[in-house]
Coordinates of N, CA and C in Angstrom, one line a residue:
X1 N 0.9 -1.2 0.0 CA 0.0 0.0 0.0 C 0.9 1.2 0.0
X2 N 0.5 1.9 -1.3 CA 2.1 2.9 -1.0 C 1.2 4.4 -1.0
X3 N 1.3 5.6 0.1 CA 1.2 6.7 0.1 C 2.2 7.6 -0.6
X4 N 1.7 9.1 -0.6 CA 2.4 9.8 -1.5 C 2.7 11.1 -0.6
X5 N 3.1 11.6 -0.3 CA 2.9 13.0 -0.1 C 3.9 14.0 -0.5
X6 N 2.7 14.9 -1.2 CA 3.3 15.8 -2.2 C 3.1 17.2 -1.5
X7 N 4.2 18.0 -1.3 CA 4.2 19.5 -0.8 C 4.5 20.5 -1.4
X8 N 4.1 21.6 -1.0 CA 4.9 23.2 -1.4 C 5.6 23.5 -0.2
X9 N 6.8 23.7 0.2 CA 7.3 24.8 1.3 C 8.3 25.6 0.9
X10 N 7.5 27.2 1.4 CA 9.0 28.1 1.1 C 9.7 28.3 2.5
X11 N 9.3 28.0 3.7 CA 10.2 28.7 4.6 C 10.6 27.2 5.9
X12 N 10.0 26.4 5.2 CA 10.0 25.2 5.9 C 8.7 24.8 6.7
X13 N 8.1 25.4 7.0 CA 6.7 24.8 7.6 C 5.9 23.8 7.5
X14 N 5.6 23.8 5.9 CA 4.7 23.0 5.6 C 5.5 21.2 5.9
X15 N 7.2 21.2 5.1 CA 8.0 20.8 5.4 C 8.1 19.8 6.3
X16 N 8.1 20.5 7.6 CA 8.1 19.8 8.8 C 6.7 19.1 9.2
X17 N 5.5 19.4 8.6 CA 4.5 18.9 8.5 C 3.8 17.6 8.2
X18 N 4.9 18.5 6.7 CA 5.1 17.0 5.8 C 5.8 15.5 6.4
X19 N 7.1 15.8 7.1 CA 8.2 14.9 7.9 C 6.7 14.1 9.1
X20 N 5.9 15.2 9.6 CA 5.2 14.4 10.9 C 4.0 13.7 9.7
X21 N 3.6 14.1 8.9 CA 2.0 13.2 8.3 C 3.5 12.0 7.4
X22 N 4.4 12.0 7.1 CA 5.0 10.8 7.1 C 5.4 9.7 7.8
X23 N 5.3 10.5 9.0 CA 6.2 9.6 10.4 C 4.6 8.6 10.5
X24 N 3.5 9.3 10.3 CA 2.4 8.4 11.0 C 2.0 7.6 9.8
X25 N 2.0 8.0 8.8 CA 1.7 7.0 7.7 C 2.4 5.9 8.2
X26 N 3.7 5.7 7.8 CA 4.9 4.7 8.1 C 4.4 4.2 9.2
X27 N 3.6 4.3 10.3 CA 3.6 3.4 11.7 C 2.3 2.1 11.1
X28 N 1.6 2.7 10.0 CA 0.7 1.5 9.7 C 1.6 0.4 9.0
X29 N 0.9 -0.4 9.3 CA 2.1 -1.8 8.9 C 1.8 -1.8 6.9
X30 N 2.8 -2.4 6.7 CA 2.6 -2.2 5.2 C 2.6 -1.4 4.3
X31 N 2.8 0.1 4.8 CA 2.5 1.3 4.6 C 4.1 1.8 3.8
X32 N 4.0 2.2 2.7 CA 5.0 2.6 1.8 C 5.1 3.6 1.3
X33 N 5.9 4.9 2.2 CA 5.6 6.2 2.2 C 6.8 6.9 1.7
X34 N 6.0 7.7 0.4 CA 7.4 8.8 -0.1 C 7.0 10.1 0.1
X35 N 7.8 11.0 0.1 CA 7.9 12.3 0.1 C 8.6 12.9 -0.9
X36 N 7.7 13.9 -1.6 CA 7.9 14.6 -2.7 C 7.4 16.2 -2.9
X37 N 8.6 17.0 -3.3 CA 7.8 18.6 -3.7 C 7.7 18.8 -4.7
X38 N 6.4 19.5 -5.0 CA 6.3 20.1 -6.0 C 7.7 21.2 -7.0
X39 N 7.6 21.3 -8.3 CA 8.4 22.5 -8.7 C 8.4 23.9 -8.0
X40 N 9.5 24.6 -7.9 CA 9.7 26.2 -7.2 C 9.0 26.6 -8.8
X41 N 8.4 28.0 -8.5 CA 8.4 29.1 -9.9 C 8.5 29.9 -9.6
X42 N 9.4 30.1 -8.2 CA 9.6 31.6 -7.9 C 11.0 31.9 -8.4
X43 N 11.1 33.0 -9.3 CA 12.7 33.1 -9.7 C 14.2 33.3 -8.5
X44 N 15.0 32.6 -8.9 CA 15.7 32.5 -7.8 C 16.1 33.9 -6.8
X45 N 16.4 35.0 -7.9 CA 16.7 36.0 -7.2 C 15.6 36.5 -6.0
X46 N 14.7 36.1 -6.2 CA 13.4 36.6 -5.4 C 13.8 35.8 -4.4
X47 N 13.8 34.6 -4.2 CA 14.1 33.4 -3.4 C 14.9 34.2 -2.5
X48 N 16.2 34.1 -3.1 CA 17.0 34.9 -2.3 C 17.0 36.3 -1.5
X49 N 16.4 36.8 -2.0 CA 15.9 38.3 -0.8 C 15.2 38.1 -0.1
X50 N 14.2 36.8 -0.6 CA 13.4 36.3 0.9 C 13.6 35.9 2.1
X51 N 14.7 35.1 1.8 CA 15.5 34.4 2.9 C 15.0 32.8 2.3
X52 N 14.2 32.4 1.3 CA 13.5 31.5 1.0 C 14.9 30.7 0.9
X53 N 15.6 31.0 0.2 CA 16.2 30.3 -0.6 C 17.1 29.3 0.4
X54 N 17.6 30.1 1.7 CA 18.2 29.3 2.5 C 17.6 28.3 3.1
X55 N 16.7 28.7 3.3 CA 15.5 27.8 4.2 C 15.3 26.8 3.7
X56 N 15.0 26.4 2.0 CA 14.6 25.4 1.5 C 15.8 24.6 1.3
X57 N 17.1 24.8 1.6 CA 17.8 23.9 1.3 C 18.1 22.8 2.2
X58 N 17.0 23.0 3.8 CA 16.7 21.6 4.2 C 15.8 20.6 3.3
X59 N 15.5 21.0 2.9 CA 14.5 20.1 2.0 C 14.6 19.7 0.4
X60 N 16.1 20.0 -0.2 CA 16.6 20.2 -1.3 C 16.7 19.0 -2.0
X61 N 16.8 18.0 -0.3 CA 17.2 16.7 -1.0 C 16.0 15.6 -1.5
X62 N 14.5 16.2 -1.0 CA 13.6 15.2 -1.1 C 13.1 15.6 -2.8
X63 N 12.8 14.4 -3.6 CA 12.7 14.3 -5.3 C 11.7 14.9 -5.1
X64 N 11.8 15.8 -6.7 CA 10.8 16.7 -7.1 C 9.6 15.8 -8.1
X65 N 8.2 16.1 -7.2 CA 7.3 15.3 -7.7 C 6.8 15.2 -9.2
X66 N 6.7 14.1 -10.5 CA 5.9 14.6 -11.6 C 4.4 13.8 -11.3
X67 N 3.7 14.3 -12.4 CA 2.2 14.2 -12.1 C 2.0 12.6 -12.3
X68 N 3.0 12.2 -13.5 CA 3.0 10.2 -13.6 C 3.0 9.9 -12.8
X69 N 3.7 9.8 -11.8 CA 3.7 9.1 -10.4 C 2.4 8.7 -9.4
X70 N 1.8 10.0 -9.8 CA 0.8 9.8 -9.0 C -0.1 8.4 -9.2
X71 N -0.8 8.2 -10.3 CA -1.2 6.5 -10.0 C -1.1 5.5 -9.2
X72 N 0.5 5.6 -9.2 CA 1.2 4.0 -8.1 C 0.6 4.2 -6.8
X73 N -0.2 5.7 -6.2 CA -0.7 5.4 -5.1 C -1.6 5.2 -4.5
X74 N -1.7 4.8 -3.6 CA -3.0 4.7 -3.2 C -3.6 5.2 -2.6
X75 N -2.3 5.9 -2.0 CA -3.1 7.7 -1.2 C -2.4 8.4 -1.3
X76 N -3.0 9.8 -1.5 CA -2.4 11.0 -1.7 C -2.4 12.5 -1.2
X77 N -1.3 12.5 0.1 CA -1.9 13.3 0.8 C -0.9 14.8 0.5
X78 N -2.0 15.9 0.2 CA -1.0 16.9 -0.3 C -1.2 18.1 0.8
X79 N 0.2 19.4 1.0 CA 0.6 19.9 1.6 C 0.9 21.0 1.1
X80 N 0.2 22.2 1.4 CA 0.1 23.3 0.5 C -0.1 24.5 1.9
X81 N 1.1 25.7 1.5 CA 0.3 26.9 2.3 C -0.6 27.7 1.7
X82 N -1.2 28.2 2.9 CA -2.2 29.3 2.2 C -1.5 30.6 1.6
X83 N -2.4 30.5 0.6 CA -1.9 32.3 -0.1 C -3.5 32.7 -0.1
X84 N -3.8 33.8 0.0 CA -4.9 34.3 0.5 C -6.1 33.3 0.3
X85 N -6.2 32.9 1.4 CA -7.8 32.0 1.3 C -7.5 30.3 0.5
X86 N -6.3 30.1 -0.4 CA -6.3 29.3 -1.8 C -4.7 28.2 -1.6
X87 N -4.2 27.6 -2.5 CA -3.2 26.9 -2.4 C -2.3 27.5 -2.8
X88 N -1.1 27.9 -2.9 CA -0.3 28.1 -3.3 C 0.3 28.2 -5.1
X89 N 0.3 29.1 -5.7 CA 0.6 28.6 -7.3 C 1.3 27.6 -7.2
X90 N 2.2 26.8 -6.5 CA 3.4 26.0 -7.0 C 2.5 24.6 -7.2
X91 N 1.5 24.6 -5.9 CA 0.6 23.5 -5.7 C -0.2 23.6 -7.2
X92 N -0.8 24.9 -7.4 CA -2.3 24.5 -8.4 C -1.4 24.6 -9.7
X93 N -0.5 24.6 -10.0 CA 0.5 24.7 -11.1 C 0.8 22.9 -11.6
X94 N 1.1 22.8 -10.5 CA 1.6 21.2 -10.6 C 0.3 20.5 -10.5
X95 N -1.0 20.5 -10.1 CA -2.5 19.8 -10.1 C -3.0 20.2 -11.5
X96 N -2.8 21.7 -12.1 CA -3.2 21.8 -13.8 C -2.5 20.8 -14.4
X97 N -1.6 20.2 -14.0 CA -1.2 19.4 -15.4 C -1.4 18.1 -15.1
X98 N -2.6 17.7 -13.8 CA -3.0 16.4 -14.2 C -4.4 16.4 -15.0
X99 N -4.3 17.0 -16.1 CA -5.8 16.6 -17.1 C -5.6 15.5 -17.7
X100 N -4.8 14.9 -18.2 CA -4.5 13.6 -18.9 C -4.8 12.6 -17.3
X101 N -4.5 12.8 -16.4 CA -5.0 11.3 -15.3 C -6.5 11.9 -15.4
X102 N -6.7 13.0 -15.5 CA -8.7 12.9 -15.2 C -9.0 12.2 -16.6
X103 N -8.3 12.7 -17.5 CA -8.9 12.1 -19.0 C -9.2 10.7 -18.6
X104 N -7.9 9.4 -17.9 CA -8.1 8.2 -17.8 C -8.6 7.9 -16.8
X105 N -9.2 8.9 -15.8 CA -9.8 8.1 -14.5 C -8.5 7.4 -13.4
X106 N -7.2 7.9 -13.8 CA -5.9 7.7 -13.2 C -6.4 7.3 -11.5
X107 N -7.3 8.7 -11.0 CA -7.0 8.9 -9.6 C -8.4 8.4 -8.6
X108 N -9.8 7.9 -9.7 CA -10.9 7.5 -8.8 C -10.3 6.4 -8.0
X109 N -10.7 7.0 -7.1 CA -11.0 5.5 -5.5 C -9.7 5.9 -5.1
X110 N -8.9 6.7 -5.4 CA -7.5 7.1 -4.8 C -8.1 8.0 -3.7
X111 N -7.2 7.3 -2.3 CA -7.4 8.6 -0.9 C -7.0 9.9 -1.3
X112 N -7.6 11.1 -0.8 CA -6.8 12.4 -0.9 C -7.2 12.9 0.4
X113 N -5.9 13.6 0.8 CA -6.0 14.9 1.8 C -5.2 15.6 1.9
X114 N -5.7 16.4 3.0 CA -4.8 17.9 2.5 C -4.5 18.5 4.2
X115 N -3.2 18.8 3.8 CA -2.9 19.5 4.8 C -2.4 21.3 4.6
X116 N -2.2 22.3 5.5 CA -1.9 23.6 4.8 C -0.9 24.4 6.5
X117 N -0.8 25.2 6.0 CA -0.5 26.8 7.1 C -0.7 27.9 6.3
X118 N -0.8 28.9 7.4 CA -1.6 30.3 7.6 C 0.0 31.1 8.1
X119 N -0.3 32.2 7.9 CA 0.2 33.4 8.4 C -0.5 33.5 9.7
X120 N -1.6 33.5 10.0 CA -2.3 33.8 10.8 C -3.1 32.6 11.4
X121 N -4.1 32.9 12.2 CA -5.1 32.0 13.2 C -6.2 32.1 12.3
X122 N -6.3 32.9 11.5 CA -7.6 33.0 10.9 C -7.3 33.4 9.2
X123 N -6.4 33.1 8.5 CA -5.6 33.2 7.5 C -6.1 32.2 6.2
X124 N -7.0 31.7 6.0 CA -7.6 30.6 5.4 C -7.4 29.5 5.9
X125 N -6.5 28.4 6.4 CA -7.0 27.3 6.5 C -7.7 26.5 5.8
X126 N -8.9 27.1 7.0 CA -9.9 25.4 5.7 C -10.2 26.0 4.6
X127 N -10.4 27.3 4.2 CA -10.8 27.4 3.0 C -9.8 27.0 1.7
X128 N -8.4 27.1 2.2 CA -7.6 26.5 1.6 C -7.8 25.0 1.5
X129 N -7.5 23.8 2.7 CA -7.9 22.9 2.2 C -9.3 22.2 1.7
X130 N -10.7 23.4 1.8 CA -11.8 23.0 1.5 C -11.7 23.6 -0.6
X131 N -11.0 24.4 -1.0 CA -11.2 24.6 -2.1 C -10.2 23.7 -3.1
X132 N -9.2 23.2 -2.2 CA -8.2 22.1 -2.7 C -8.8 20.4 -2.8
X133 N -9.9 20.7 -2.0 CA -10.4 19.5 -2.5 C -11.6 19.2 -3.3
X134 N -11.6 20.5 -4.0 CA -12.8 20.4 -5.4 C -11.6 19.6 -6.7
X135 N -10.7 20.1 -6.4 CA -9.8 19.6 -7.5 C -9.9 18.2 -7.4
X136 N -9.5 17.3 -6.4 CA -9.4 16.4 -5.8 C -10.7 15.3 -5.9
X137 N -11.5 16.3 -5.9 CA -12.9 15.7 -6.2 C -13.2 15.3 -7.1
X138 N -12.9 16.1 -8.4 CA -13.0 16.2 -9.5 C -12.4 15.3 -10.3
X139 N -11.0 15.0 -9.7 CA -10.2 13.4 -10.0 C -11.1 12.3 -9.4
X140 N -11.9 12.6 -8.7 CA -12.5 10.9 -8.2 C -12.0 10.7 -6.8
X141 N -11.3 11.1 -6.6 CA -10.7 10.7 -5.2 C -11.8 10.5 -3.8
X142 N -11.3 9.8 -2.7 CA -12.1 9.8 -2.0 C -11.4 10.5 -0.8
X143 N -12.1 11.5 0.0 CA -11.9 12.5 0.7 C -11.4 12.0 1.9
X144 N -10.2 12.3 2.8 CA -10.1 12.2 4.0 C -9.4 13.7 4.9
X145 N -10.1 13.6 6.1 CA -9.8 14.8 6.6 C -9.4 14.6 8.1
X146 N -9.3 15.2 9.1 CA -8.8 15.0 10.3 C -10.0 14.8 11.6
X147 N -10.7 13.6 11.6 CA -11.8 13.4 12.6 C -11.7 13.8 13.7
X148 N -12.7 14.1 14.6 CA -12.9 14.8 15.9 C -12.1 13.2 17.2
X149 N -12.0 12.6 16.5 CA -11.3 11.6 17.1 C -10.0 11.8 17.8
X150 N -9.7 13.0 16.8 CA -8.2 13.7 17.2 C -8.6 14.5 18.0
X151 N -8.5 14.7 19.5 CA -9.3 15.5 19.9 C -8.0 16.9 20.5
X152 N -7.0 16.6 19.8 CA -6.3 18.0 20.3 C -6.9 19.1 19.1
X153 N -7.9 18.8 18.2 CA -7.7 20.0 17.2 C -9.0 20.6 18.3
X154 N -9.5 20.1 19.3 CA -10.3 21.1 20.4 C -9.4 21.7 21.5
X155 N -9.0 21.6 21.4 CA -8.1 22.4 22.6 C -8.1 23.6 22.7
X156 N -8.2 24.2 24.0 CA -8.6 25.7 24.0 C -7.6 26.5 24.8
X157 N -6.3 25.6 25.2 CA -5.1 26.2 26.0 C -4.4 27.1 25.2
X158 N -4.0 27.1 23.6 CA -3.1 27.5 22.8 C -3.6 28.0 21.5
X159 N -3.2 28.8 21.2 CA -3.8 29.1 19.5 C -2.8 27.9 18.8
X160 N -4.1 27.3 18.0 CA -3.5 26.2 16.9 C -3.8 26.6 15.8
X161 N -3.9 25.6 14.8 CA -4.0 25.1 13.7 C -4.8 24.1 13.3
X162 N -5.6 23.5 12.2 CA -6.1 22.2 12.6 C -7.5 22.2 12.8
X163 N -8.1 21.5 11.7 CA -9.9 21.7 12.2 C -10.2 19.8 11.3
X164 N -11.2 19.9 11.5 CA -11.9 18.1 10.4 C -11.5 18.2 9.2
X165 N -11.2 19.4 8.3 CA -10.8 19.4 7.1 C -9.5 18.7 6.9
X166 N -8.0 19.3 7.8 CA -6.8 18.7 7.9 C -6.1 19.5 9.2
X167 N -5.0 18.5 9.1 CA -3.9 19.5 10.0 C -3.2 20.8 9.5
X168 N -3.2 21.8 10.4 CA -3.0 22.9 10.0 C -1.4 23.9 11.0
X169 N -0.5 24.4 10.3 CA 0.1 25.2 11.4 C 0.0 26.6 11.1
X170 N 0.1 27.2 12.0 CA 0.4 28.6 12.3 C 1.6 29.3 11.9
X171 N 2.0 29.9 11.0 CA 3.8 30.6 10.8 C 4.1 31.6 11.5
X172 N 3.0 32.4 11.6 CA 3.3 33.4 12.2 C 3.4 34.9 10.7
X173 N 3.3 36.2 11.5 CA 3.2 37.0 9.8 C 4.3 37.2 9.8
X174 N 6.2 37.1 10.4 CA 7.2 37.0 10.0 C 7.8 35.6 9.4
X175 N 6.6 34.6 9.8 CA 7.8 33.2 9.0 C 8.2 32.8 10.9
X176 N 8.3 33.4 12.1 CA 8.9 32.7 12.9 C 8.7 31.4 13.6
X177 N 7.0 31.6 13.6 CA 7.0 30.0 14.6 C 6.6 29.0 13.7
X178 N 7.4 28.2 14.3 CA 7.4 26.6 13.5 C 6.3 25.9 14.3
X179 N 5.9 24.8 13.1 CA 5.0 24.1 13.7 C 5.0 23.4 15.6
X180 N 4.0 23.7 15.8 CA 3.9 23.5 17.8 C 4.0 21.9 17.6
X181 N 4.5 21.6 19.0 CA 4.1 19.9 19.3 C 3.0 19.4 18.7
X182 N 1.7 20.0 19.2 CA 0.1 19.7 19.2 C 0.5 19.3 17.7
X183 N 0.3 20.4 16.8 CA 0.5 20.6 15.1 C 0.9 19.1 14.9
X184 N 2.2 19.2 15.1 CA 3.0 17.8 15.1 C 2.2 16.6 15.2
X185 N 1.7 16.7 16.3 CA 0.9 15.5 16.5 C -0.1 15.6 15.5
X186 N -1.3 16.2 15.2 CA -2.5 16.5 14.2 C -1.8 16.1 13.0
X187 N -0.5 16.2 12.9 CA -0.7 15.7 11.4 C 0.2 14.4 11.0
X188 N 0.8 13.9 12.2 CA 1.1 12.6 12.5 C -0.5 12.0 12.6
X189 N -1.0 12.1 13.1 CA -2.9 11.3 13.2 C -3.2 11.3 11.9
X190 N -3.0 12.5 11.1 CA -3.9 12.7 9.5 C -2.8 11.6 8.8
X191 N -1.7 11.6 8.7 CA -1.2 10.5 8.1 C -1.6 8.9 8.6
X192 N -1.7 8.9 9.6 CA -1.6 7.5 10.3 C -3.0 7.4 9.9
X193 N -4.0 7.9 9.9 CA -5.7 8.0 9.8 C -5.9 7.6 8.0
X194 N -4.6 8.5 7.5 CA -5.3 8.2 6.2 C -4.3 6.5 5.7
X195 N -3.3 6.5 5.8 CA -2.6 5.3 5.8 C -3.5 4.1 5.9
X196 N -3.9 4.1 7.3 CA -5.2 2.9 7.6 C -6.4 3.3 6.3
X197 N -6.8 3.8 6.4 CA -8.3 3.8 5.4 C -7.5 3.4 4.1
X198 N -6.0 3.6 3.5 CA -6.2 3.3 2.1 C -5.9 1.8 2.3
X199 N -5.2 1.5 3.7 CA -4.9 0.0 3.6 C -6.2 -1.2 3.6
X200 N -6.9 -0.5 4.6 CA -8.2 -1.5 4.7 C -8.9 -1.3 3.3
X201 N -9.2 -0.2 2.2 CA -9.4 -0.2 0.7 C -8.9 -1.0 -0.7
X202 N -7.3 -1.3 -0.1 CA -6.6 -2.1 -0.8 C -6.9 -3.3 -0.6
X203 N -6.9 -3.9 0.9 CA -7.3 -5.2 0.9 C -8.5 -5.3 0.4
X204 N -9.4 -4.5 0.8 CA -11.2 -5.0 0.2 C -10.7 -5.1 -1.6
X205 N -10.0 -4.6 -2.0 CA -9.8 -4.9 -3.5 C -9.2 -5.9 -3.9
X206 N -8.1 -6.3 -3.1 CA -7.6 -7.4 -3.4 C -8.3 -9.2 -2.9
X207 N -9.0 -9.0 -2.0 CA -10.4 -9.7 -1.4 C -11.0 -10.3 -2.6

């Protein structure tokens, strides 16, 4: 049963999100988990005044995802920050060029979910991963999101991240805070949560 998870990060956040919804995938037995980023299209010089440029070279080493790939999985869990309300261009840049898998029906019955971060507490979030999964939908895929099961996305000690749609973290409006423990955990669950549903799907198919 092999997962996928495909990201955007420019400053590392999503990143580290990515590393925890892999740690929990991988704890389901059988579970065959890669990590992959999308293409950069921000010109390098820009990168560079950002500070982007340094930041991503923790993550320089993980393969850059193409849209072929996606098939071999069986779930597909993607990782996108918010840009106002929406995914990221780098995200919906690399999703426009799967019209040939919708042409073949590549992605029906395939798991999808989504995870994101905000600048803010109230910075899109779910609308980000609620409008990420019209795309999603649209491939066929079958939705998974972060159940009330996980019960730290209630928590009323700390401003988080994180609602039923997916795991979510907070950056902060300078880029400073990195994802909290809690975060950590929410999106170790959304891995480990979606890992199990595509494994119990595989076996019913191979049944």
């Amino acid at each position: 049963m092999k997962v996928q998870i495909i990201f955007y990060s420019m400053y590392g956040h999503i990143f580290r999100m990515a590393e925890a919804v892999a740690e929990g995938a991988r704890s389901v037995a059988g579970a065959e988990v890669g990590l992959f980023r999308v293409p950069e299209l921000v010109p390098d010089e820009v990168l560079e005044k950002s500070g982007a440029k340094a930041a991503q070279q923790a993550f320089a080493h993980v393969p850059v995802a193409k849209t072929e790939q996606l098939p071999e999985a069986d779930a597909i869990i993607f990782g996108t920050p918010t840009r106002f309300g929406n995914m990221c261009a780098q995200m919906r840049n690399f999703l426009d060029q799967t019209g040939g898998l919708w042409m073949k029906g590549s992605l029906i019955g395939k798991v999808g979910s989504v995870f994101t971060s905000s600048a803010t507490q109230h910075g899109g979030q779910e609308s980000t991963i609620l409008s990420t999964h019209i795309t999603l939908l649209h491939q066929g895929m079958v939705l998974v999101g972060l159940p009330y099961s996980e019960k730290r996305q209630m928590g009323m000690d700390e401003i988080l991240g994180g609602s039923p749609y997916g795991a979510a973290t907070i950056a902060g409006g300078d880029g400073s805070r990195m994802p909290s423990p809690v975060e950590i955990e929410m999106a170790k669950f959304q891995g480990r949560h979606v890992a199990e549903i595509a494994s119990a799907l595989a076996r019913g198919r191979a049944a």
